[in-house]
Amino acid sequence: QKEVEQNSGPLSVPEGAIASLNCTYSDRGSQSFFWYRQYSGKSPELIMSIYSNGDKEDGRFTAQLNKASQYVSLLIRDSQPSDSATYLCAVTSGGSYIPTFGRGTSLIVHP
Amino acid sequence: GAVVSQHPSRVICKSGTSVKIECRSLDFQATTMFWYRQFPKKSLMLMATSNEGSKATYEQGVEKDKFLINHASLTLSTLTVTSAHPEDSSFYICSARIMGQGANEQYFGPGTRLTVT
């Protein structure tokens, strides 16, 4: 059973701070890792994908992958109230293109 | 790029009727589309995977005769909820995987909120 674990939160950070969201996965053969943002009542939106160990930066977002420790994280710099949403981690493995989603972490950025 | 649309965005129907939801990839061809269901404050639940020109693969516990999926072209998949009941009320979301890319990125449609009265 492939599992993707996220702390449900909520994670509350002040505006301007760095928000750190974490995700662990059980299948050591996992190959593709994704972060989606989902606003309340809306569908998920892909914000980052990462495939190799290390950091990948895109604007205020940085994804960090550590396959040895089986975790992937998302850092949001200069957090804004508009970043308040649920962040879903998704992982594919074993040659499958069907991702396993975590339950999501709720992020609240307060002014 | 990578825009996926869904229609309708919201539908209310009476118990016992059927509802069809369309999912279209607008600016790319999608070999594979996925159908998810999400109840309030719950995680995404994959219902089925549909590939163009072949039968859909349903997840365990999802009734294929109740949730009919047709992937008629590389840009269109439909989900028909047959004989809908109030417990089928949910947020239905499709996603599409871009054809030809090695990456496994999925792009989601905006979702369809179904209410069965």
Coordinates of C-alpha atoms in Angstrom, one line a residue:
Chain A
Q1 CA 0.0 0.0 0.0
K2 CA 1.6 3.2 -1.2
E3 CA 1.1 6.0 1.4
V4 CA 1.6 9.7 1.3
E5 CA 1.5 11.4 4.6
Q6 CA 0.9 15.1 5.4
N7 CA 0.1 16.9 8.6
S8 CA -3.4 18.1 8.2
G9 CA -2.7 21.3 10.1
P10 CA -3.7 24.0 10.1
L11 CA -0.3 25.6 9.7
S12 CA -0.6 29.2 10.7
V13 CA 2.1 31.7 9.7
P14 CA 2.2 35.5 9.7
E15 CA 2.3 37.4 6.5
G16 CA 5.8 37.7 5.1
A17 CA 7.1 34.6 6.9
I18 CA 8.3 31.4 5.3
A19 CA 5.7 28.6 5.3
S20 CA 7.2 25.1 5.3
L21 CA 5.0 22.2 4.3
N22 CA 6.2 18.6 4.6
C23 CA 5.2 15.3 3.0
T24 CA 6.6 11.8 3.5
Y25 CA 6.0 8.8 1.3
S26 CA 6.3 5.1 1.8
D27 CA 7.3 3.7 -1.6
R28 CA 11.1 4.0 -2.0
G29 CA 10.7 3.5 -5.7
S30 CA 8.7 6.8 -6.1
Q31 CA 9.9 8.9 -9.0
S32 CA 7.7 11.9 -9.5
F33 CA 6.6 14.4 -6.9
F34 CA 4.0 17.2 -7.1
W35 CA 2.6 20.0 -5.0
Y36 CA -0.9 21.2 -5.7
R37 CA -2.7 24.1 -4.1
Q38 CA -6.5 23.9 -3.5
Y39 CA -8.6 26.8 -2.5
S40 CA -11.7 26.1 -0.6
G41 CA -14.5 25.0 -3.0
K42 CA -12.1 24.9 -6.0
S43 CA -10.1 22.2 -7.8
P44 CA -6.4 21.5 -7.3
E45 CA -3.9 23.6 -9.2
L46 CA -0.4 22.3 -10.0
I47 CA 2.2 24.6 -8.5
M48 CA 5.4 22.5 -8.5
S49 CA 6.8 19.3 -9.8
I50 CA 10.2 17.7 -8.8
Y51 CA 11.9 14.6 -10.0
S52 CA 15.4 14.6 -8.6
N53 CA 17.0 15.1 -5.3
G54 CA 17.7 18.7 -4.2
D55 CA 15.9 22.0 -4.5
K56 CA 13.8 23.4 -7.3
E57 CA 12.8 27.0 -7.1
D58 CA 9.9 28.8 -8.9
G59 CA 9.3 32.3 -7.8
R60 CA 8.4 32.3 -4.1
F61 CA 8.1 28.5 -4.1
T62 CA 10.8 26.0 -3.5
A63 CA 10.3 22.3 -3.6
Q64 CA 12.9 20.1 -1.8
L65 CA 13.3 16.4 -2.4
N66 CA 15.2 13.9 -0.3
K67 CA 14.7 10.4 -1.7
A68 CA 17.0 8.8 0.9
S69 CA 14.8 10.1 3.7
Q70 CA 11.6 9.8 1.6
Y71 CA 10.3 13.2 2.1
V72 CA 9.4 16.2 -0.1
S73 CA 8.8 19.6 1.2
L74 CA 7.4 22.9 -0.1
L75 CA 8.7 26.3 1.1
I76 CA 6.7 29.4 0.4
R77 CA 8.7 32.6 1.0
D78 CA 7.1 35.9 1.8
S79 CA 3.8 34.2 2.5
Q80 CA 0.7 36.2 1.6
P81 CA -2.9 35.9 2.8
S82 CA -3.7 34.7 -0.7
D83 CA -1.5 31.7 -0.1
S84 CA -4.0 30.4 2.4
A85 CA -5.2 27.1 1.0
T86 CA -4.8 23.4 1.3
Y87 CA -1.6 22.1 -0.2
L88 CA -1.7 18.6 -1.6
C89 CA 1.4 16.4 -2.0
A90 CA 1.2 13.8 -4.8
V91 CA 3.6 11.0 -5.7
T92 CA 3.9 8.5 -8.5
S93 CA 6.0 5.4 -8.5
G94 CA 6.8 2.1 -10.1
G95 CA 6.3 3.3 -13.7
S96 CA 2.7 4.3 -12.9
Y97 CA 1.4 7.7 -13.9
I98 CA -1.4 7.5 -11.4
P99 CA -0.4 9.6 -8.4
T100 CA -1.2 8.9 -4.8
F101 CA -2.4 12.0 -3.0
G102 CA -1.8 13.0 0.5
R103 CA -4.7 14.3 2.5
G104 CA -3.4 17.9 2.3
T105 CA -2.1 20.5 4.8
S106 CA -4.2 23.5 5.5
L107 CA -2.2 26.7 5.5
I108 CA -3.4 30.0 7.0
V109 CA -1.4 33.1 6.4
H110 CA -2.6 35.8 8.7
P111 CA -2.0 39.6 8.2
Chain B
G1 CA -1.2 26.1 -21.6
A2 CA -2.5 22.9 -20.1
V3 CA -6.1 24.1 -19.6
V4 CA -8.8 21.6 -18.7
S5 CA -12.5 22.6 -18.7
Q6 CA -15.5 20.9 -17.2
H7 CA -19.2 21.4 -17.9
P8 CA -21.4 22.0 -16.1
S9 CA -19.8 23.7 -13.2
R10 CA -22.8 23.1 -11.0
V11 CA -25.9 20.9 -11.4
I12 CA -28.9 20.1 -9.3
C13 CA -30.9 17.0 -10.3
K14 CA -33.7 14.9 -8.9
S15 CA -33.1 11.5 -7.4
G16 CA -33.3 8.8 -10.0
T17 CA -32.2 10.9 -12.9
S18 CA -28.9 10.8 -14.8
V19 CA -26.3 13.5 -15.1
K20 CA -23.5 13.8 -17.7
I21 CA -20.3 15.8 -16.9
E22 CA -17.9 16.7 -19.7
C23 CA -14.2 17.1 -19.3
R24 CA -12.2 18.7 -22.1
S25 CA -8.5 19.4 -22.6
L26 CA -8.5 22.8 -24.4
D27 CA -4.9 23.2 -25.6
F28 CA -3.4 19.8 -25.6
Q29 CA -4.2 16.1 -26.3
A30 CA -4.7 13.9 -23.3
T31 CA -4.0 10.2 -23.6
T32 CA -5.3 9.7 -20.1
M33 CA -8.0 11.5 -18.1
F34 CA -8.9 10.9 -14.5
W35 CA -12.1 11.3 -12.6
Y36 CA -12.0 12.2 -8.9
R37 CA -14.7 12.8 -6.3
Q38 CA -14.2 14.9 -3.2
F39 CA -16.6 15.3 -0.3
P40 CA -16.5 18.4 1.9
K41 CA -13.2 18.7 3.8
K42 CA -12.1 15.3 2.6
S43 CA -9.3 14.3 0.4
L44 CA -9.5 13.6 -3.3
M45 CA -10.7 10.1 -4.2
L46 CA -9.7 8.6 -7.6
M47 CA -12.8 7.0 -9.1
A48 CA -11.4 5.9 -12.5
T49 CA -8.8 6.3 -15.1
S50 CA -9.9 6.6 -18.7
N51 CA -7.8 6.2 -21.8
E52 CA -8.9 7.3 -25.2
G53 CA -10.6 4.5 -27.2
S54 CA -10.6 2.0 -24.4
K55 CA -12.6 1.1 -21.4
A56 CA -12.0 2.9 -18.2
T57 CA -10.3 1.4 -15.3
Y58 CA -12.3 1.8 -12.1
E59 CA -10.9 1.9 -8.6
Q60 CA -12.0 -0.6 -6.1
G61 CA -15.5 0.1 -4.7
V62 CA -16.5 2.4 -7.6
E63 CA -19.5 0.9 -9.5
K64 CA -18.8 1.0 -13.2
D65 CA -22.5 0.6 -14.1
K66 CA -23.4 3.6 -12.0
F67 CA -20.5 5.9 -13.1
L68 CA -20.3 5.5 -16.9
I69 CA -17.1 6.9 -18.4
N70 CA -16.5 7.5 -22.1
H71 CA -13.2 8.8 -23.5
A72 CA -14.3 9.4 -27.1
S73 CA -11.4 11.5 -28.2
L74 CA -8.0 12.8 -27.1
T75 CA -9.7 15.9 -25.8
L76 CA -13.0 14.8 -24.3
S77 CA -14.0 12.4 -21.6
T78 CA -17.5 12.2 -20.0
L79 CA -18.7 10.9 -16.7
T80 CA -22.4 10.0 -16.5
V81 CA -23.8 9.5 -13.0
T82 CA -26.8 7.2 -13.6
S83 CA -29.8 6.9 -11.3
A84 CA -28.3 9.5 -9.0
H85 CA -29.1 9.5 -5.3
P86 CA -28.5 12.1 -2.6
E87 CA -25.4 10.2 -1.5
D88 CA -23.9 10.9 -4.9
S89 CA -23.9 14.6 -4.1
S90 CA -20.3 15.6 -4.3
F91 CA -17.6 17.6 -6.1
Y92 CA -16.5 15.8 -9.2
I93 CA -13.2 16.8 -10.7
C94 CA -11.5 15.5 -13.8
S95 CA -7.8 15.8 -14.7
A96 CA -5.8 15.2 -17.8
R97 CA -2.3 14.0 -18.4
I98 CA -0.5 15.5 -21.3
M99 CA 0.2 13.2 -24.2
G100 CA 3.8 12.3 -25.1
Q101 CA 5.5 13.8 -22.1
G102 CA 7.5 11.7 -19.8
A103 CA 6.5 13.7 -16.8
N104 CA 3.4 12.6 -15.0
E105 CA 1.9 16.0 -14.4
Q106 CA -1.9 16.2 -14.2
Y107 CA -3.9 19.3 -14.8
F108 CA -7.3 19.5 -13.1
G109 CA -10.5 20.9 -14.4
P110 CA -12.5 23.4 -12.3
G111 CA -14.8 20.7 -11.0
T112 CA -18.5 20.0 -11.1
R113 CA -20.6 20.4 -8.0
L114 CA -23.5 17.8 -8.1
T115 CA -26.4 18.1 -5.8
V116 CA -29.0 15.3 -5.9
T117 CA -32.3 16.2 -4.3

